[in-house]
Coordinates of C-alpha atoms in Angstrom, one line a residue:
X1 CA 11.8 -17.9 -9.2
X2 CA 8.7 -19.4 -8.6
X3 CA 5.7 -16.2 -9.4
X4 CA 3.2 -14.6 -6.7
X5 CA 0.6 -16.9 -7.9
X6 CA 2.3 -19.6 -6.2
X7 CA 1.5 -17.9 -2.9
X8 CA 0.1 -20.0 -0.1
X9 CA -3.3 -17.5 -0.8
X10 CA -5.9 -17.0 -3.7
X11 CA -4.9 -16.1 -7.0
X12 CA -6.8 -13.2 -8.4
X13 CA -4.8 -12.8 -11.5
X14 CA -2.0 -14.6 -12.9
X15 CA -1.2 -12.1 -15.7
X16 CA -0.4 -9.7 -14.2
X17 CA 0.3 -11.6 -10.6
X18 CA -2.7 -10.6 -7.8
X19 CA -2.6 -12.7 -5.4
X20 CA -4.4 -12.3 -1.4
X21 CA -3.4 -14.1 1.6
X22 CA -5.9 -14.6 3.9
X23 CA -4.2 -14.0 7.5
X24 CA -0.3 -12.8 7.8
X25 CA -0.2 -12.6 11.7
X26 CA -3.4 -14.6 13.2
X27 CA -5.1 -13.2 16.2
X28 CA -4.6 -11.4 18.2
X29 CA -1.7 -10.8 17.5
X30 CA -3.6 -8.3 14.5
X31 CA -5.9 -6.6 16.5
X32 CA -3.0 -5.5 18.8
X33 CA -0.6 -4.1 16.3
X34 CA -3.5 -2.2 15.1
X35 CA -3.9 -0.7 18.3
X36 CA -0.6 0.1 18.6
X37 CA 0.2 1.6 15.3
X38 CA -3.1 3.7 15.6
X39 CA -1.5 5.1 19.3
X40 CA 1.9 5.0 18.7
X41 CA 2.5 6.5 15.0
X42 CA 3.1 10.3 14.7
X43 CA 0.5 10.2 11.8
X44 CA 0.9 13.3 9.0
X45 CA -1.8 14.9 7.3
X46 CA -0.1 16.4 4.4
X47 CA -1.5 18.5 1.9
X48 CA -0.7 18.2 -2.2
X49 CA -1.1 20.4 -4.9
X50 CA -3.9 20.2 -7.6
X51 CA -5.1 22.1 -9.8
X52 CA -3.1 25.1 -8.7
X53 CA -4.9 25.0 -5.0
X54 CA -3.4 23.4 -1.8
X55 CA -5.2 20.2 -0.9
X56 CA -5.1 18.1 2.7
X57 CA -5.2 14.4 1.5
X58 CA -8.5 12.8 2.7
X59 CA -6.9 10.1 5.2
X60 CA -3.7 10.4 7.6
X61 CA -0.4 8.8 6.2
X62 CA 3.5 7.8 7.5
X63 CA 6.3 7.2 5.2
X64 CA 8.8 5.2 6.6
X65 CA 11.7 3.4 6.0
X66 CA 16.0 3.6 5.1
X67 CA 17.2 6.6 5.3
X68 CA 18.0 6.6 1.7
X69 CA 14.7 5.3 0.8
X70 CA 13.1 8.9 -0.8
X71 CA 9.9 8.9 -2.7
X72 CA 8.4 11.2 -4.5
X73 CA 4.5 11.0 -5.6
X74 CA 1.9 13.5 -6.6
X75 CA 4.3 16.4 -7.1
X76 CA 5.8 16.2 -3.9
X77 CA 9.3 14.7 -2.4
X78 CA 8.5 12.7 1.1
X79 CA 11.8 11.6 3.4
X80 CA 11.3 8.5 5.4
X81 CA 10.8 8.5 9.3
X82 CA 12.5 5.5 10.7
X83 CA 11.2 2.3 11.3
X84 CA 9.1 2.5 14.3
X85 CA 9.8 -1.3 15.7
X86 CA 6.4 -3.1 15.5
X87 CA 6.3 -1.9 11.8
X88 CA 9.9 -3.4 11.0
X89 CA 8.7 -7.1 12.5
X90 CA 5.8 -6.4 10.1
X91 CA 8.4 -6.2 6.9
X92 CA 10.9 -9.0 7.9
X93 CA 7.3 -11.5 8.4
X94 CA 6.2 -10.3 4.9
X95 CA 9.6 -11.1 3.6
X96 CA 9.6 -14.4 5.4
X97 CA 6.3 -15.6 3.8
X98 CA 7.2 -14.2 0.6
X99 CA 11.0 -16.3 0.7
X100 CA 9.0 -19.6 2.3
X101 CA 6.6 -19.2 -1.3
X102 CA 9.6 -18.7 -3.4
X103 CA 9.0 -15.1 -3.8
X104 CA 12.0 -13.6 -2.7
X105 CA 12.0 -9.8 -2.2
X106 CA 13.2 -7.1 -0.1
X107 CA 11.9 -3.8 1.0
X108 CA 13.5 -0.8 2.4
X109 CA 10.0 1.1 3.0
X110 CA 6.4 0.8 3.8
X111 CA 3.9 4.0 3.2
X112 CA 1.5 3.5 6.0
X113 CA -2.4 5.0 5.2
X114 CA -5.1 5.0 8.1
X115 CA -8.5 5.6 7.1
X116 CA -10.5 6.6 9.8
X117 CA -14.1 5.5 8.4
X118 CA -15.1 4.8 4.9
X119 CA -15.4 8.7 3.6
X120 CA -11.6 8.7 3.7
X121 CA -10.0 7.4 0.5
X122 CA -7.2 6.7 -1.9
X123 CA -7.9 8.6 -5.6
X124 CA -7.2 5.9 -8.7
X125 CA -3.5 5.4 -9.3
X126 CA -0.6 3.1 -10.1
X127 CA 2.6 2.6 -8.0
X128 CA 5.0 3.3 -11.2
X129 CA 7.1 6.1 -9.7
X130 CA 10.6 5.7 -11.1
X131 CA 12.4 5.0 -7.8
X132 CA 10.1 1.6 -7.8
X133 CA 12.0 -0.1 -10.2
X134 CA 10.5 -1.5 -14.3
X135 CA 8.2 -4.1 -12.4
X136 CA 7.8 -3.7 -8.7
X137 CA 6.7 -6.2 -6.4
X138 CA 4.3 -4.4 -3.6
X139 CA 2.9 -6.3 -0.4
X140 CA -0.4 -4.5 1.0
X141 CA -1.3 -5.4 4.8
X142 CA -4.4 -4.4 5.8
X143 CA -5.6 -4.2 9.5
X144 CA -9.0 -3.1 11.0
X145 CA -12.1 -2.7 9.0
X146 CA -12.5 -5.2 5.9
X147 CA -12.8 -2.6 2.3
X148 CA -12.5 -3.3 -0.8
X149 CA -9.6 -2.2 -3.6
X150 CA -11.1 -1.3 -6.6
X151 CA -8.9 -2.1 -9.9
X152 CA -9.4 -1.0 -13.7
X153 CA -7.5 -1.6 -16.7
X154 CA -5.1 0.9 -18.1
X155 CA -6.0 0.1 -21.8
X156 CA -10.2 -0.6 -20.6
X157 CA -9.6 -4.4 -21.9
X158 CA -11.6 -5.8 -19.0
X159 CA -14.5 -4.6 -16.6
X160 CA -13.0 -3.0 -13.2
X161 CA -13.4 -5.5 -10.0
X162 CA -12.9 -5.4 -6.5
X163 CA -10.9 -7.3 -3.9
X164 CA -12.4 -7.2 -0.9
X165 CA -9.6 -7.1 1.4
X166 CA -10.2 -8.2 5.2
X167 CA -8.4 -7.4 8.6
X168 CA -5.0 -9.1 8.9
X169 CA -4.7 -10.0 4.7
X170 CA -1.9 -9.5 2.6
X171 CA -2.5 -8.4 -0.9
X172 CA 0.6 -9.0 -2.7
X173 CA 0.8 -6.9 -6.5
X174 CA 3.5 -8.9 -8.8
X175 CA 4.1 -8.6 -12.2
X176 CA 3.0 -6.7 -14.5
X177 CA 0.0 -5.3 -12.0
X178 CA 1.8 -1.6 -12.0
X179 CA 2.2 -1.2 -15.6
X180 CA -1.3 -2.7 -16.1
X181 CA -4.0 -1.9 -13.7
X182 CA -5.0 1.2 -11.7
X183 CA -6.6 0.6 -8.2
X184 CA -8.2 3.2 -5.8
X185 CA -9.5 2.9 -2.1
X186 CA -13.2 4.5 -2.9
X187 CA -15.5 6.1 -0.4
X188 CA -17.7 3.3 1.2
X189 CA -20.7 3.7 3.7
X190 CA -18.3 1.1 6.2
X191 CA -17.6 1.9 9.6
X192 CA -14.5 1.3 11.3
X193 CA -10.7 2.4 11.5
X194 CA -8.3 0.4 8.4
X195 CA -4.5 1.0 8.6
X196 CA -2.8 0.2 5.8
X197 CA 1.0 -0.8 5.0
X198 CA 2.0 -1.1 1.4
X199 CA 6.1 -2.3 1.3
X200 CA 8.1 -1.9 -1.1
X201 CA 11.6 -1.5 -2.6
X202 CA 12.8 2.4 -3.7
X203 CA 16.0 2.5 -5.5
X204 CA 18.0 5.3 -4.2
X205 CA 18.9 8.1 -6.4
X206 CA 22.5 8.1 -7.3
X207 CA 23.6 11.9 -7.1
X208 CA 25.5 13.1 -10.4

């Protein structure tokens, strides 16, 4: 299997694989299924528990995906809506470039995050849940207003960096990136609506 490094993009890291493509859909074709997915997704504001206290999460969010594709994260069990059309011929095009690199994968759900402006923000964590997998392969799109990922190493080996991530790219996290790095969407002074989709591949539960 040839790695995500070999993606038709740039190579951020090899080990563990980071790897950005520049445009997944081309224009306008972006721009339009931003539009849509900002009007036509019943976007959830749910709140988690920290601390002992009740918390709304500082942007709007969809989980989506197979009905057996459950997730849990931050203490609480999310079921997935189905696939809303426009966001289903977003996975099977991720797929397809992934396959046409090599990079064969499949994914049976996508959480969705839309940031309205750049106070709204995703805390530091890893996607290691369980029901991922040992070493999941997770493809971010991002549409609307360009912001940068932050990353840090788990172990503090390296200095943190960004990657700047602008309308219509696909961040794709290989190898080794889950067990390894952190990453957070932090609050930026930037303007403008981002939606993002992050696929990936739960393993159902098997009930005992």
């Amino acid at each position: 299997m040839t790695p995500a490094s070999a993606l038709p993009g740039a190579s951020l890291l090899d080990a563990p694989t980071l790897t950005l493509l520049p445009s997944l859909l081309g224009e306008p074709a972006a721009s339009e299924t931003l539009a849509r997915l900002d009007c036509e997704l019943a976007w959830q504001r749910p709140t988690l528990r920290l601390y002992g206290r009740e918390h709304p999460i500082p942007r709007r969010q969809l989980w989506m995906g197979d009905p057996d594709a459950r997730y849990r994260y931050s203490g609480r069990d999310f079921l997935p809506e189905p696939w809303h059309p426009a966001v289903a011929a977003l996975r099977d095009r991720v797929i397809d470039v992934l396959a046409d690199a090599g990079t064969p994968a499949r994914f049976n759900s996508v959480l969705l995050n839309r940031y309205a402006g750049g106070d709204e923000r995703m805390g530091w964590h890893s996607d290691d849940e369980p029901e991922l997998g040992a070493d999941p392969l997770i493809a971010a799109l991002s549409l609307g207003a360009e912001r940068p990922l932050r990353f840090r190493w788990k172990d503090r080996s390296h200095e943190p960096f960004n990657v700047w991530l602008p309308h219509d790219s696909l961040l794709v996290m290989g190898a080794g990136v889950q067990h390894r790095l952190q990453h957070a969407l932090l609050p930026r002074r930037l303007p403008g609506l981002r939606i993002s989709l992050t696929f990936r591949l739960v393993i159902p539960a098997v009930d005992s």
